[in-house]
């Protein structure tokens, strides 16, 4: 059986290495749990899909975020999200990710929408914080809305600078054109131009979304490994704890500090916290 819970369990067994490994990508992840592993291409890791999916679907996509400070490193090109359609990850038959997943024996499209997690490590002097966090911690509004509203701000600024006025409906149409990242992130070939143009997005985390920020999230202590899952309802907590009991042995489960934190924009999250050094 494979899942993000099993992946976290494997991290717990090697947690002290987070204080030793210089680059997160060189951490000795359990390859038996993975269907692909890449360097600098989303996803960095993917969990194998389970054929039987009554409790655990598997298939989670994981991006590694490594920083030499207590700030989550920027997201280049890929905007952080809670879920991702696998067809937007695998766009060609020659995709390395597709080849790796098929070699791992996965029926890739049997699970079309995948949960996304981020393995975040921050370091400060001799200390470190590590969080395996669900993408909803960063996606507090939809990606389309984020892009739409960002371009609406650009449009407002240009209209103000030029002294031009347009109707609200026209402005909505113009800003909505750029609401889908794929529509403008493709390489554009302009006639008679000797270069091609492609717009790239860089996403930076605000203080309120920075789980490593000691002032915003003091519960995330130095030298801890944390598993962070959305938990807005009692039923969510019951479901999470039920899955945890199936994966972690009693000794491991009892060693966790389990508590909730309040996101500044996006409800509550349940945290399983373990010290990096026992």
GROMACS .gro file of N, CA and C in nm, residues 18 22 24 65-74 119-131 204-206 210-214 220-223:
model
  114
   18UNK      N    1   1.761   1.494   0.790
   18UNK     CA    2   1.723   1.628   0.743
   18UNK      C    3   1.819   1.733   0.796
   22UNK      N    4   2.276   1.806   0.263
   22UNK     CA    5   2.294   1.944   0.219
   22UNK      C    6   2.185   1.988   0.121
   24UNK      N    7   1.803   1.887  -0.036
   24UNK     CA    8   1.685   1.806  -0.007
   24UNK      C    9   1.664   1.696  -0.111
   65UNK      N   10   1.087   2.183  -0.162
   65UNK     CA   11   1.118   2.325  -0.145
   65UNK      C   12   1.224   2.336  -0.036
   66UNK      N   13   1.345   2.373  -0.076
   66UNK     CA   14   1.458   2.378   0.016
   66UNK      C   15   1.506   2.522   0.029
   67UNK      N   16   1.530   2.566   0.151
   67UNK     CA   17   1.571   2.704   0.173
   67UNK      C   18   1.675   2.711   0.284
   68UNK      N   19   1.764   2.808   0.271
   68UNK     CA   20   1.866   2.830   0.375
   68UNK      C   21   1.819   2.931   0.478
   69UNK      N   22   1.691   2.968   0.471
   69UNK     CA   23   1.629   3.057   0.569
   69UNK      C   24   1.496   2.997   0.610
   70UNK      N   25   1.425   3.066   0.699
   70UNK     CA   26   1.290   3.023   0.737
   70UNK      C   27   1.186   3.092   0.648
   71UNK      N   28   1.214   3.093   0.520
   71UNK     CA   29   1.119   3.139   0.419
   71UNK      C   30   1.105   3.030   0.315
   72UNK      N   31   0.981   2.996   0.279
   72UNK     CA   32   0.960   2.895   0.175
   72UNK      C   33   1.016   2.949   0.045
   73UNK      N   34   1.101   2.870  -0.020
   73UNK     CA   35   1.161   2.915  -0.145
   73UNK      C   36   1.054   2.938  -0.252
   74UNK      N   37   1.082   3.027  -0.347
   74UNK     CA   38   0.982   3.065  -0.447
   74UNK      C   39   0.945   2.948  -0.537
  119UNK      N   40   0.716   1.926   0.023
  119UNK     CA   41   0.809   1.893   0.129
  119UNK      C   42   0.903   2.012   0.145
  120UNK      N   43   0.880   2.089   0.251
  120UNK     CA   44   0.947   2.216   0.273
  120UNK      C   45   1.051   2.202   0.383
  121UNK      N   46   1.173   2.244   0.354
  121UNK     CA   47   1.276   2.250   0.459
  121UNK      C   48   1.333   2.391   0.464
  122UNK      N   49   1.339   2.444   0.584
  122UNK     CA   50   1.405   2.572   0.606
  122UNK      C   51   1.512   2.556   0.711
  123UNK      N   52   1.620   2.631   0.697
  123UNK     CA   53   1.729   2.621   0.794
  123UNK      C   54   1.768   2.760   0.846
  124UNK      N   55   1.805   2.763   0.972
  124UNK     CA   56   1.846   2.888   1.036
  124UNK      C   57   1.956   2.855   1.135
  125UNK      N   58   2.077   2.893   1.096
  125UNK     CA   59   2.196   2.858   1.173
  125UNK      C   60   2.205   2.706   1.186
  126UNK      N   61   2.205   2.654   1.308
  126UNK     CA   62   2.219   2.508   1.323
  126UNK      C   63   2.084   2.438   1.331
  127UNK      N   64   1.973   2.512   1.313
  127UNK     CA   65   1.839   2.454   1.327
  127UNK      C   66   1.773   2.432   1.192
  128UNK      N   67   1.669   2.349   1.193
  128UNK     CA   68   1.593   2.322   1.071
  128UNK      C   69   1.447   2.296   1.106
  129UNK      N   70   1.360   2.331   1.013
  129UNK     CA   71   1.218   2.295   1.020
  129UNK      C   72   1.184   2.223   0.890
  130UNK      N   73   1.111   2.112   0.902
  130UNK     CA   74   1.071   2.036   0.784
  130UNK      C   75   0.921   2.011   0.791
  131UNK      N   76   0.851   2.041   0.682
  131UNK     CA   77   0.706   2.024   0.678
  131UNK      C   78   0.666   1.955   0.549
  204UNK      N   79   0.576   3.383  -0.493
  204UNK     CA   80   0.643   3.397  -0.364
  204UNK      C   81   0.540   3.389  -0.252
  205UNK      N   82   0.575   3.325  -0.144
  205UNK     CA   83   0.484   3.303  -0.032
  205UNK      C   84   0.482   3.426   0.059
  206UNK      N   85   0.361   3.472   0.091
  206UNK     CA   86   0.347   3.581   0.189
  206UNK      C   87   0.378   3.528   0.329
  210UNK      N   88   0.357   3.142   0.503
  210UNK     CA   89   0.489   3.084   0.527
  210UNK      C   90   0.486   3.001   0.655
  211UNK      N   91   0.470   2.872   0.638
  211UNK     CA   92   0.458   2.783   0.754
  211UNK      C   93   0.585   2.780   0.839
  212UNK      N   94   0.696   2.826   0.783
  212UNK     CA   95   0.822   2.829   0.858
  212UNK      C   96   0.837   2.955   0.943
  213UNK      N   97   0.746   3.051   0.924
  213UNK     CA   98   0.754   3.179   0.993
  213UNK      C   99   0.719   3.163   1.141
  214UNK      N  100   0.815   3.185   1.227
  214UNK     CA  101   0.797   3.161   1.371
  214UNK      C  102   0.696   3.255   1.435
  220UNK      N  103   0.509   2.553   1.493
  220UNK     CA  104   0.606   2.476   1.414
  220UNK      C  105   0.745   2.507   1.469
  221UNK      N  106   0.793   2.419   1.553
  221UNK     CA  107   0.914   2.445   1.631
  221UNK      C  108   1.042   2.416   1.551
  222UNK      N  109   1.152   2.473   1.600
  222UNK     CA  110   1.283   2.438   1.545
  222UNK      C  111   1.307   2.288   1.560
  223UNK      N  112   1.380   2.234   1.462
  223UNK     CA  113   1.425   2.094   1.467
  223UNK      C  114   1.308   1.997   1.481
   0.00000   0.00000   0.00000
